[in-house]
Short mmCIF file of C-alpha atoms in Angstrom, two decimals:
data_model
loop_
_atom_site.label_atom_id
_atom_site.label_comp_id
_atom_site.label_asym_id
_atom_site.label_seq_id
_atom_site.Cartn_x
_atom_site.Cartn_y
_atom_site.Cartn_z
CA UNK A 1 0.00 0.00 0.00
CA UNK A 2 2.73 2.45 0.98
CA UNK A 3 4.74 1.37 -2.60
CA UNK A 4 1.21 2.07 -4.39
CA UNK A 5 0.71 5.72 -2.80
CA UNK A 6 4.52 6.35 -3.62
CA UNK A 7 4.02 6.12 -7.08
CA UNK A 8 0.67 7.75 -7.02
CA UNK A 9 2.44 10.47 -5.79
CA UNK A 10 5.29 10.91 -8.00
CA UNK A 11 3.24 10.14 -10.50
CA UNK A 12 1.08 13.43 -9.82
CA UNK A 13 4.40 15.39 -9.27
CA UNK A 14 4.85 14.49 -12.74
CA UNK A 15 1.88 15.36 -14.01
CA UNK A 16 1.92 19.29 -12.34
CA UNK A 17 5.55 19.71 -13.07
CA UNK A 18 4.44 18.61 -17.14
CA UNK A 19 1.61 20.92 -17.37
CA UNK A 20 3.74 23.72 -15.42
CA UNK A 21 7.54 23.26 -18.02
CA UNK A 22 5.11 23.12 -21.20
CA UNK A 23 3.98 26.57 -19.89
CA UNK A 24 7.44 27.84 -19.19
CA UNK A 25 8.64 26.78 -22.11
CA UNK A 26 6.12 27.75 -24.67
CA UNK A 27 7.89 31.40 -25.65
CA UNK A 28 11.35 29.13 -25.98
CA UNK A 29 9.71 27.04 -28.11
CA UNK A 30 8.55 29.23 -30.24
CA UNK A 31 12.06 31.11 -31.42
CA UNK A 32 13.58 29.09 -34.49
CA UNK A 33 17.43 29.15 -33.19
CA UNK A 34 19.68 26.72 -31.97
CA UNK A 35 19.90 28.01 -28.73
CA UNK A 36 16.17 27.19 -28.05
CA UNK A 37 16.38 23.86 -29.17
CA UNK A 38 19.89 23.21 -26.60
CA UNK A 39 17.57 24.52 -23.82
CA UNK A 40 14.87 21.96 -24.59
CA UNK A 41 17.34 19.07 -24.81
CA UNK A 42 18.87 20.09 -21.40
CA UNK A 43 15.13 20.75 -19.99
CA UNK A 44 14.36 17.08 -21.27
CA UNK A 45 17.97 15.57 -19.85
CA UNK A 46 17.25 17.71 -15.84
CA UNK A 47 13.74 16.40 -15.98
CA UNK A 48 14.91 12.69 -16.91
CA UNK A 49 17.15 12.51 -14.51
CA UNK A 50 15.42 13.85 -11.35
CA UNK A 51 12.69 11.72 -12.06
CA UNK A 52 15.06 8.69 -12.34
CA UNK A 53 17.25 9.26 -9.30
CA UNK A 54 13.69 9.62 -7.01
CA UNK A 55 12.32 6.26 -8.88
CA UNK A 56 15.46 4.68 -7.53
CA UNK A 57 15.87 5.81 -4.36
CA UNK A 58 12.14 5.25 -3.47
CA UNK A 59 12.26 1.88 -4.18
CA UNK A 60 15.74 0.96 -3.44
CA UNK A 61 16.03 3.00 0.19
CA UNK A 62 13.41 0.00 2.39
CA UNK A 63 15.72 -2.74 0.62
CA UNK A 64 19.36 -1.40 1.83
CA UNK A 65 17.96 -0.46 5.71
CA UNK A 66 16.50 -3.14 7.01
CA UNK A 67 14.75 -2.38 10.78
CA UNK A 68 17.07 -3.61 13.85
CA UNK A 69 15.48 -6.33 15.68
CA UNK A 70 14.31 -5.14 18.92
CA UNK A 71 15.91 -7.47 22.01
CA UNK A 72 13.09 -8.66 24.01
CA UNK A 73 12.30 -6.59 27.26
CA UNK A 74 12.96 -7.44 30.48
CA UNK A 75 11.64 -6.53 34.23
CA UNK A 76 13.80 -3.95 34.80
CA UNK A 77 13.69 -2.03 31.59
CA UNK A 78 9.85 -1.85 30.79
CA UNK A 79 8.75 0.54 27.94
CA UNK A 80 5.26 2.51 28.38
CA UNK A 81 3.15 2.25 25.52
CA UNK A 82 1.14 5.72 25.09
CA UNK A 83 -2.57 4.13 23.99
CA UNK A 84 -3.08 7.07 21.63
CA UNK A 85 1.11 6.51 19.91
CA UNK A 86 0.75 7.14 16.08
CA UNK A 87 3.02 4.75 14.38
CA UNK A 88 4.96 6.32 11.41
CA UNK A 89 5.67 3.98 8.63
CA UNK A 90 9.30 3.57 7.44
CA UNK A 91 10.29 5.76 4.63
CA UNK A 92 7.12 8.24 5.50
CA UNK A 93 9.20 11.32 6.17
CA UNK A 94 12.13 10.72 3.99
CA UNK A 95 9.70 10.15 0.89
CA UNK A 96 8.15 13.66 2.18
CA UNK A 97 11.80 15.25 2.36
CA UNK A 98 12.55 14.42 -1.37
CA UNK A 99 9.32 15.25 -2.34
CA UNK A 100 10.41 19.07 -1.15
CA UNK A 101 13.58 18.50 -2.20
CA UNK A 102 12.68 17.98 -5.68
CA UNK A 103 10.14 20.23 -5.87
CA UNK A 104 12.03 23.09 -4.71
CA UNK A 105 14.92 22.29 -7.63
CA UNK A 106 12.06 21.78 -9.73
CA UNK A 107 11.01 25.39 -9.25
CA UNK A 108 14.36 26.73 -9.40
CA UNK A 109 15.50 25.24 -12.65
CA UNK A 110 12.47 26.55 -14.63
CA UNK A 111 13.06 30.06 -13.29
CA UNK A 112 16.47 29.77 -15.06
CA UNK A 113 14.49 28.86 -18.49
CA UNK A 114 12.65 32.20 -18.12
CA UNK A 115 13.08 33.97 -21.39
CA UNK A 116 15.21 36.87 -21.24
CA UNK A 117 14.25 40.23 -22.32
CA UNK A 118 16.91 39.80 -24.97
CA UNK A 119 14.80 36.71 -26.65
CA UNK A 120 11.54 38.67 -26.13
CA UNK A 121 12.93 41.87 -27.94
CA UNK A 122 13.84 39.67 -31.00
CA UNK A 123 10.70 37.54 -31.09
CA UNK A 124 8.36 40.50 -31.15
CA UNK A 125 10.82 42.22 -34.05
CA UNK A 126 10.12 39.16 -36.00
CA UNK A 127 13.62 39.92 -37.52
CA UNK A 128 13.63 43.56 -37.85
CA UNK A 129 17.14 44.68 -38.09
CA UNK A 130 16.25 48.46 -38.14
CA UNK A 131 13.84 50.58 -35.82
CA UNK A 132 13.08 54.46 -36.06
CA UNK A 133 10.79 55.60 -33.40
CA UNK A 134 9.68 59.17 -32.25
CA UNK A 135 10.82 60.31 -29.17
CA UNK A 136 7.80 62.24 -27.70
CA UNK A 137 5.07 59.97 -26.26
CA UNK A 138 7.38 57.01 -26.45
CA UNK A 139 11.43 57.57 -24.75
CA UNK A 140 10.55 61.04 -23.66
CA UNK A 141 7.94 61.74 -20.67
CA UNK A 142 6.93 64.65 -22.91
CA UNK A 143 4.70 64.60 -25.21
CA UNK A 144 4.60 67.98 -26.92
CA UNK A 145 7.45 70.04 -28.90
CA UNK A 146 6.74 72.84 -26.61
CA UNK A 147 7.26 70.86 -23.69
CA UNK A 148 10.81 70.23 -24.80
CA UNK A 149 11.41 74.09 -24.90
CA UNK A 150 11.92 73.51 -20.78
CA UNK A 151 12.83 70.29 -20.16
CA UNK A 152 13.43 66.78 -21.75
CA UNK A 153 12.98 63.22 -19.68
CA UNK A 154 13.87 60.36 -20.61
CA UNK A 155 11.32 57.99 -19.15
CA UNK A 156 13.25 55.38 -17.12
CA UNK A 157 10.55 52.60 -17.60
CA UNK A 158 11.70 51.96 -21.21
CA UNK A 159 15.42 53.07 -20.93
CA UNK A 160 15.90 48.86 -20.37
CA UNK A 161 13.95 48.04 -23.64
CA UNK A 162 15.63 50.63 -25.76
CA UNK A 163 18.95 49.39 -24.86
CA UNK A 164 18.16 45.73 -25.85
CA UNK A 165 16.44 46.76 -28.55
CA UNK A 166 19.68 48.88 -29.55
CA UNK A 167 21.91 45.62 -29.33
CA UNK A 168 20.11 43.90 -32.40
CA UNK A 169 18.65 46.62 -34.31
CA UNK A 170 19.95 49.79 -36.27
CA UNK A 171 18.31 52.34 -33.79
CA UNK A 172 17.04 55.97 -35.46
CA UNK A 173 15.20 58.23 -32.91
CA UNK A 174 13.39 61.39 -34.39
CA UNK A 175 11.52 64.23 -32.83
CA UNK A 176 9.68 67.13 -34.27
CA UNK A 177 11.64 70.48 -32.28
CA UNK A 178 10.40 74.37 -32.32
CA UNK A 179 14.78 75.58 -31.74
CA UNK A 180 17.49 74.35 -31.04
CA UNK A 181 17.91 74.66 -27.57
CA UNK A 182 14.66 72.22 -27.57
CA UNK A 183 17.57 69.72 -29.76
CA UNK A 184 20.38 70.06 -26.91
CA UNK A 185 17.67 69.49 -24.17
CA UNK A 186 16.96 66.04 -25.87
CA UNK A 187 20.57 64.75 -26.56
CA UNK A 188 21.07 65.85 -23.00
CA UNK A 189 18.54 63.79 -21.29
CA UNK A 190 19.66 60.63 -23.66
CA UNK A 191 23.43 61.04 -22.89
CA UNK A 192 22.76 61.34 -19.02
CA UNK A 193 20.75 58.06 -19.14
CA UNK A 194 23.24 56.24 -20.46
CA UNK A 195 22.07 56.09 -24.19
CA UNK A 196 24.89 56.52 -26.03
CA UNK A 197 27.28 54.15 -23.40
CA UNK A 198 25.92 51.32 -24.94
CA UNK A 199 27.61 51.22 -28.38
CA UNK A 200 24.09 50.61 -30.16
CA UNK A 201 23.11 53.81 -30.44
CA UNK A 202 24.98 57.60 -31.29
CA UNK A 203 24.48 61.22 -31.38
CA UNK A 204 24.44 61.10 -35.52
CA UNK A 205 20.95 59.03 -35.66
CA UNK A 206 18.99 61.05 -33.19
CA UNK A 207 17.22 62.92 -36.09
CA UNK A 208 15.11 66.25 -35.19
CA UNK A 209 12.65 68.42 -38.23
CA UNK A 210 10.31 71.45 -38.20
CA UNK A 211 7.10 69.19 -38.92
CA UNK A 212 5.48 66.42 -38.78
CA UNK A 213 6.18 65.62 -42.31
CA UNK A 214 9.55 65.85 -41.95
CA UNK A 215 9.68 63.36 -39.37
CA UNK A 216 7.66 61.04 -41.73
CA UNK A 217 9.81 61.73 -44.64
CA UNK A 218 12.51 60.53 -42.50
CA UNK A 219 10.90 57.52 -41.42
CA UNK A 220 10.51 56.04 -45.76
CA UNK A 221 14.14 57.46 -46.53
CA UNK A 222 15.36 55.33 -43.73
CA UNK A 223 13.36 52.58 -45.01
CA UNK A 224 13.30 50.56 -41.69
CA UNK A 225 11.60 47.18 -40.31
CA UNK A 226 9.67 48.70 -37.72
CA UNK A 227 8.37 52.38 -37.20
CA UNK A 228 7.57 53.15 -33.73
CA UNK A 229 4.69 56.42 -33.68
CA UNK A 230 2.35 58.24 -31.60
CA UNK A 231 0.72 60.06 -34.59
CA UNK A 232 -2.24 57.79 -35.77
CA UNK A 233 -1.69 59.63 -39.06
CA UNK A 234 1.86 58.65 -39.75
CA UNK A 235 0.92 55.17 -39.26
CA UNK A 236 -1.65 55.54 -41.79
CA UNK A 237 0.09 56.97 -44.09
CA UNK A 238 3.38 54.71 -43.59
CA UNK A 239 1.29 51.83 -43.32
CA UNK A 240 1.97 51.22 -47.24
CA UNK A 241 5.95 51.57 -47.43
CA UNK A 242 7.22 50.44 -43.68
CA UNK A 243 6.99 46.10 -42.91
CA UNK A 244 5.74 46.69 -39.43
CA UNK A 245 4.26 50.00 -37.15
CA UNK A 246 4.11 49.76 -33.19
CA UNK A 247 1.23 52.66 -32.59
CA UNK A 248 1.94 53.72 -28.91
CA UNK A 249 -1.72 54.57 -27.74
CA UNK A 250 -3.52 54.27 -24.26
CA UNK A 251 -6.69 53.30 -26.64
CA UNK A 252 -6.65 50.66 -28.76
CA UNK A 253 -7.80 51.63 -32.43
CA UNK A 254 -10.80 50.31 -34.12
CA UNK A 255 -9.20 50.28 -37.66
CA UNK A 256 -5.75 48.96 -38.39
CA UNK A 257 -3.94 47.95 -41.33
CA UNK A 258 -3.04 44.06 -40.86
CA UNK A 259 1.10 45.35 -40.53
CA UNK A 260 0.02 47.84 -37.39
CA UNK A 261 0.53 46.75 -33.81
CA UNK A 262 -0.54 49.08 -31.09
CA UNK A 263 0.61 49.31 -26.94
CA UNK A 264 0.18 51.87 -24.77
CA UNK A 265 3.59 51.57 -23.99
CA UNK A 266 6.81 50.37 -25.49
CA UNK A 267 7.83 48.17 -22.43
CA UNK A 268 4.16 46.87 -22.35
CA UNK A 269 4.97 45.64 -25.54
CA UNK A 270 7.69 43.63 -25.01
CA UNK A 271 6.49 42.20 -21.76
CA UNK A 272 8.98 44.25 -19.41
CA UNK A 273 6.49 45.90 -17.40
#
């Protein structure tokens, strides 16, 4: 009977710890690269062998100890037998120590399959290997030209994303500007975040215009993967030249063109948040 529950248990553990890697794993699975494929085999290999080693020792650990045989008692050493004594079966708490025990490696090993920001940022690109975005509305925490004419902030929420984003893509920022103190104020902000530290990104492609048009016209000279807008009517109108548009908007639009994504945030979007 105790053999028979033993196995009903593991056999659940298996079961929930199944149901709970095929959810881990699903993003993993889904990126067509080598690396996922080595993390699968390895998840496979770790799961194989845990399972094994527990099979073993729960069947293998009565057979090796084998119970001392009790001399019988005498007079002058008599033992008092509580009536209400509980007697624990052999193996009862060392079968419910490994069950912890594997659980609790169980739990850490899938946090270290947890896909990175890194694989997130290049599954959601589906391959883009250049990105312009705006900078009002979307890096900046202003969202107005005049704003800029006092202050620029760099919104620290999505200074993570942009950097990853920065190490696989070619990055252009581009902001509409009333002077050209409004243009220092900007590079400012970026270089005291740490923008330009990176490597991914420089001064030379943060790109600034008079107009909204300009800033479009940028946009289909670049000719990039991904545009990243505020403006509903840039994405319209880019909707025909660009492979993919992110529209950054707290409401989601009723009408899209089939190559339009829309967030109300950048970091939403990639899953950071």
């Amino acid at each position: 009977m105790a053999t028979e529950t033993s196995k009903d248990e593991l056999l659940q553990l298996v079961k929930r710890f199944s149901a709970y890697l095929t959810v881990k794993m699903s993003n993993l699975f889904s990126f067509n690269t080598p690396d996922s494929r080595s993390v699968g085999a390895v998840a496979g290999l770790a799961v194989a062998i845990v399972f094994t080693w527990r099979w073993l020792r729960s069947n293998s650990g009565p057979q090796r100890r084998q119970p001392k045989q009790q001399p019988p008692t005498t007079s002058s050493s008599v033992v008092t037998t509580q009536p209400n004594a509980v007697s624990i079966p052999y193996g009862g708490v060392s079968s419910s120590s490994e069950d912890l025990t594997v659980e609790k490696f169980l739990d850490e090993f899938c946090q270290t399959i947890e896909p990175s920001l890194g694989r997130i940022v290049r599954k959601n690109l589906c391959g883009g290997r250049k990105v312009t975005c705006r900078l009002l509305g979307v890096i900046l925490e202003e969202s107005s030209p005049e704003e800029l004419q006092s202050q620029a902030t760099v919104r620290s929420s999505v200074l993570e994303v942009l950097l990853e984003i920065t190490k696989f893509c070619d990055v252009y920022l581009m902001e509409r500007v009333l002077d050209d103190e409004s243009e220092q104020k900007v590079l400012a902000a970026l270089e005291n975040a740490g923008v330009f530290t990176s490597g991914g990104l420089v001064k030379d492609k943060v790109l600034f215009c008079s107009t909204e048009t300009g800033r479009s016209s940028f946009v289909r000279q670049l000719e990039p993967d991904w545009h990243i807008d505020t403006n509903p009517e840039i994405i319209f109108q880019l909707a025909r030249f660009i492979k993919y548009q992110l529209h950054i908007s707290p409401i989601r639009p009723e009408r899209t063109a089939a190559n339009v994504l829309s967030s109300p945030s950048l970091e939403q979007f990639f899953g950071s948040t």
